[in-house]
CSV table of C-alpha atoms in Angstrom, one decimal:
chain,number,residue,atom,x,y,z
T,83,MET,CA,134.2,108.2,108.3
T,84,ALA,CA,131.2,110.6,107.8
T,85,ALA,CA,128.3,110.2,110.1
T,86,GLY,CA,126.0,109.3,107.2
T,87,GLY,CA,128.3,106.5,106.2
T,88,ILE,CA,128.3,105.0,109.7
T,89,ARG,CA,124.5,105.3,109.8
T,90,ASP,CA,124.1,103.6,106.4
T,91,ARG,CA,126.4,100.7,107.5
T,92,PHE,CA,124.5,100.3,110.8
T,93,ARG,CA,121.2,100.3,108.9
T,94,ALA,CA,122.4,97.7,106.4
T,95,GLN,CA,123.7,95.5,109.2
T,96,MET,CA,120.5,95.8,111.2
T,97,ARG,CA,118.4,94.9,108.1
T,98,LEU,CA,120.6,91.9,107.5
T,99,GLU,CA,120.3,90.7,111.2
T,100,VAL,CA,116.5,91.1,111.1
T,101,LYS,CA,116.3,89.0,107.9
T,102,GLU,CA,118.6,86.4,109.4
T,103,ALA,CA,116.4,86.2,112.5
T,104,ALA,CA,113.3,86.0,110.3
T,105,LEU,CA,114.8,83.1,108.3
T,106,ARG,CA,115.4,81.2,111.6
T,107,GLN,CA,111.7,81.7,112.5
T,108,LEU,CA,110.7,80.4,109.1
T,109,ALA,CA,112.9,77.4,109.5
T,110,GLU,CA,111.4,76.6,112.9
T,111,GLY,CA,107.7,77.4,112.3
T,112,GLY,CA,107.0,78.5,108.8
T,113,PRO,CA,105.7,81.9,107.5
T,114,GLY,CA,102.9,81.9,110.2
T,115,ALA,CA,105.6,82.1,112.9
T,116,LEU,CA,107.1,85.3,111.5
T,117,SER,CA,106.9,87.9,114.3
T,118,ILE,CA,108.4,91.4,114.4
T,119,ASN,CA,108.2,91.5,118.2
T,120,ALA,CA,109.9,88.1,118.5
T,121,ILE,CA,112.7,89.2,116.2
T,122,ALA,CA,113.1,92.4,118.2
T,123,LYS,CA,113.4,90.4,121.4
T,124,GLU,CA,116.0,88.1,119.9
T,125,LEU,CA,118.0,91.1,118.7
T,126,GLY,CA,117.7,93.0,122.0
T,127,VAL,CA,115.8,96.0,120.7
T,128,SER,CA,112.2,97.2,121.0
T,129,GLY,CA,109.5,96.2,118.5
T,130,PRO,CA,108.9,99.7,117.3
T,131,ALA,CA,112.6,100.2,116.7
T,132,LEU,CA,112.5,97.6,113.9
T,133,TYR,CA,109.9,99.7,112.0
T,134,ARG,CA,112.8,102.0,111.1
T,135,TYR,CA,114.1,99.2,108.9
T,136,PHE,CA,110.9,97.5,107.7
T,137,THR,CA,107.5,99.1,107.6
T,138,GLY,CA,105.9,95.9,108.9
T,139,ARG,CA,105.6,92.1,108.8
T,140,GLU,CA,104.4,92.1,105.2
T,141,ALA,CA,107.3,94.3,104.0
T,142,LEU,CA,109.8,92.0,105.7
T,143,LEU,CA,108.1,88.9,104.2
T,144,THR,CA,108.2,90.5,100.7
T,145,GLU,CA,112.0,91.1,101.0
T,146,LEU,CA,112.5,87.5,102.2
T,147,ILE,CA,110.6,86.2,99.2
T,148,LEU,CA,112.5,88.5,96.8
T,149,ASP,CA,115.8,87.4,98.3
T,150,ALA,CA,114.8,83.7,97.9
T,151,TYR,CA,113.8,84.1,94.3
T,152,ALA,CA,117.1,85.9,93.6
T,153,ASP,CA,119.1,83.1,95.2
T,154,LEU,CA,117.1,80.4,93.4
T,155,THR,CA,117.6,82.2,90.1
T,156,ALA,CA,121.3,82.6,90.7
T,157,ALA,CA,121.6,78.8,91.5
T,158,LEU,CA,119.8,77.9,88.2
T,159,ALA,CA,121.8,80.4,86.2
T,160,ALA,CA,125.1,78.9,87.5
T,161,ALA,CA,124.0,75.3,86.6
T,162,GLY,CA,124.3,75.7,82.8
T,163,HIS,CA,121.8,75.7,80.1
T,164,ARG,CA,120.6,72.1,79.8
T,165,LEU,CA,117.4,70.9,81.5
T,166,PRO,CA,118.9,68.0,83.5
T,167,GLU,CA,121.5,70.4,85.1
T,168,LEU,CA,118.8,73.0,85.8
T,169,ALA,CA,116.6,70.3,87.4
T,170,ALA,CA,119.5,69.2,89.6
T,171,ALA,CA,120.2,72.8,90.6
T,172,TYR,CA,116.5,73.4,91.4
T,173,ARG,CA,116.3,70.3,93.6
T,174,SER,CA,119.6,71.0,95.4
T,175,TRP,CA,118.5,74.6,96.2
T,176,ALA,CA,115.2,73.4,97.6
T,177,LEU,CA,116.8,70.7,99.7
T,178,ALA,CA,119.3,73.1,101.1
T,179,HIS,CA,116.6,75.8,101.9
T,180,PRO,CA,113.3,74.0,102.4
T,181,HIS,CA,111.9,76.8,104.5
T,182,ARG,CA,112.6,79.3,101.8
T,183,TYR,CA,111.2,77.0,99.1
T,184,ARG,CA,108.0,76.7,101.1
T,185,LEU,CA,107.9,80.5,101.4
T,186,LEU,CA,108.0,80.8,97.6
T,187,PHE,CA,105.5,78.2,96.7
T,188,GLY,CA,103.4,77.5,99.7
T,189,ALA,CA,100.0,79.1,100.3
T,190,PRO,CA,100.2,82.8,101.0
T,191,LEU,CA,99.4,84.1,104.4
T,192,PRO,CA,95.9,85.5,104.8
T,193,GLY,CA,95.8,89.1,103.8
T,194,TYR,CA,99.2,89.0,102.1
T,195,ASP,CA,99.4,90.4,98.6
T,196,ALA,CA,101.2,87.5,96.8
T,197,HIS,CA,100.5,89.2,93.4
T,198,ASP,CA,102.8,92.1,94.1
T,199,GLU,CA,104.4,93.0,90.8
T,200,ARG,CA,107.9,92.8,92.2
T,201,LEU,CA,107.2,89.2,93.2
T,202,ALA,CA,105.8,88.4,89.8
T,203,ASP,CA,108.9,89.8,88.1
T,204,ALA,CA,111.2,87.9,90.4
T,205,ALA,CA,109.4,84.6,89.7
T,206,GLN,CA,109.6,85.3,86.0
T,207,ARG,CA,113.4,85.8,86.2
T,208,ALA,CA,113.6,82.2,87.5
T,209,MET,CA,111.3,80.9,84.8
T,210,ASP,CA,113.4,82.7,82.2
T,211,VAL,CA,116.3,80.6,83.1
T,212,LEU,CA,114.2,77.4,82.7
T,213,LEU,CA,112.9,78.8,79.3
T,214,ALA,CA,116.5,79.3,78.1
T,215,GLY,CA,117.3,75.6,78.9
T,216,ALA,CA,114.1,73.9,78.0
T,217,GLY,CA,114.5,73.4,74.2
T,218,PRO,CA,111.5,72.5,72.0
T,219,GLY,CA,109.0,69.9,72.9
T,220,PRO,CA,105.7,68.5,71.6
T,221,ALA,CA,103.4,71.0,69.9
T,222,PRO,CA,100.7,72.1,72.3
T,223,GLU,CA,97.0,72.1,71.4
T,224,PRO,CA,95.9,75.4,69.7
T,225,GLN,CA,94.1,76.7,72.8
T,226,LEU,CA,97.1,76.0,75.0
T,227,ALA,CA,99.4,77.5,72.4
T,228,ASP,CA,97.4,80.7,72.6
T,229,ASP,CA,97.6,80.7,76.4
T,230,LEU,CA,101.3,80.2,76.3
T,231,LEU,CA,101.8,83.0,73.7
T,232,GLY,CA,99.6,85.3,75.8
T,233,TRP,CA,101.7,84.5,78.9
T,234,ALA,CA,104.9,85.2,76.9
T,235,SER,CA,103.5,88.4,75.5
T,236,ARG,CA,102.6,89.8,78.9
T,237,ARG,CA,106.2,89.3,80.0
T,238,GLY,CA,107.4,91.1,76.8
T,239,ALA,CA,108.5,88.0,74.9
T,240,HIS,CA,106.7,88.2,71.6
T,241,ASP,CA,108.7,85.7,69.6
T,242,ILE,CA,108.8,82.7,71.9
T,243,ASP,CA,108.2,79.2,70.5
T,244,PRO,CA,105.1,77.7,72.2
T,245,THR,CA,106.8,74.3,72.2
T,246,VAL,CA,109.6,75.7,74.3
T,247,ALA,CA,107.2,77.5,76.6
T,248,LEU,CA,105.2,74.3,77.1
T,249,ARG,CA,108.3,72.2,77.9
T,250,ALA,CA,109.6,74.8,80.4
T,251,VAL,CA,106.2,75.0,82.2
T,252,THR,CA,105.7,71.2,82.3
T,253,ALA,CA,109.3,70.7,83.5
T,254,TRP,CA,108.8,73.2,86.3
T,255,SER,CA,105.4,71.6,87.3
T,256,ARG,CA,107.1,68.2,87.5
T,257,LEU,CA,110.1,69.6,89.4
T,258,HIS,CA,107.9,71.5,91.8
T,259,GLY,CA,105.8,68.4,92.5
T,260,PHE,CA,108.8,66.2,93.0
T,261,VAL,CA,110.6,68.7,95.3
T,262,SER,CA,107.4,69.5,97.3
T,263,LEU,CA,107.0,65.8,98.0
T,264,GLU,CA,110.7,65.3,98.8
T,265,ILE,CA,111.1,68.1,101.3
T,266,GLU,CA,108.2,66.7,103.3
T,267,ASP,CA,109.9,63.2,103.3
T,268,ASN,CA,107.0,61.6,101.4
T,269,PHE,CA,109.3,59.4,99.3
T,270,ARG,CA,111.1,58.0,102.3
T,271,ALA,CA,107.8,57.4,104.0
T,272,LEU,CA,107.0,55.1,101.1
T,273,GLY,CA,110.3,53.4,101.4
T,274,LEU,CA,111.6,55.0,98.2
T,275,ASP,CA,115.1,56.5,97.7
T,276,PRO,CA,114.4,60.0,96.4
T,277,ASP,CA,117.7,60.0,94.4
T,278,HIS,CA,116.5,57.0,92.4
T,279,VAL,CA,113.1,58.6,91.8
T,280,PHE,CA,114.7,61.9,90.8
T,281,ALA,CA,117.0,60.1,88.3
T,282,ALA,CA,113.9,58.7,86.7
T,283,GLU,CA,112.3,62.1,86.6
T,284,VAL,CA,115.3,63.6,84.9
T,285,GLU,CA,115.4,60.9,82.3
T,286,ALA,CA,111.7,61.5,81.7
T,287,LEU,CA,112.4,65.3,81.2
T,288,ARG,CA,115.3,64.5,78.9
T,289,SER,CA,113.2,62.3,76.7
T,290,ALA,CA,110.0,64.5,76.7
T,291,ARG,CA,110.5,66.1,73.3
């Protein structure tokens, strides 16, 4: 094998190991615990050596967020095109990866550019799957309809039905609220079975037309 091929494979493997170590840090302590030096120590290399693979902590964090969005989008796309199935897939992914879910939707770290265009595009791809499965809902008020059309236009969708956009956005806001409560065990703290609450939420989404 050519030397370049070996180097490329080693680089890809090192990047993978760095990201896996970073995800363990996230699971244990959240985004604030992410440390290049701690990762280097775990992997048995020097901190400066890791900068060959990521330019810094922020670059690593960005890649982890992009990976998480891609995995969430893939999980939604595999669920089908009906809102109840999409809701179940969204919840299942968040429960399986709560630390990655918090990374996507928690407050950004101080100084981190959470409005990076790549992140916005990745988030939009996930929303596109919800839009495809939302179906029409109630007609929004004129001002909100204008806001929804402006949002759709900025993402290049000039022919979207505002009722579909509203249903997708409200469905996502309800799902996000539910999942954010569930992954912090808030329902169980109240003595509620989250499966039962979720079933009621899905029924409400199903009937919200």
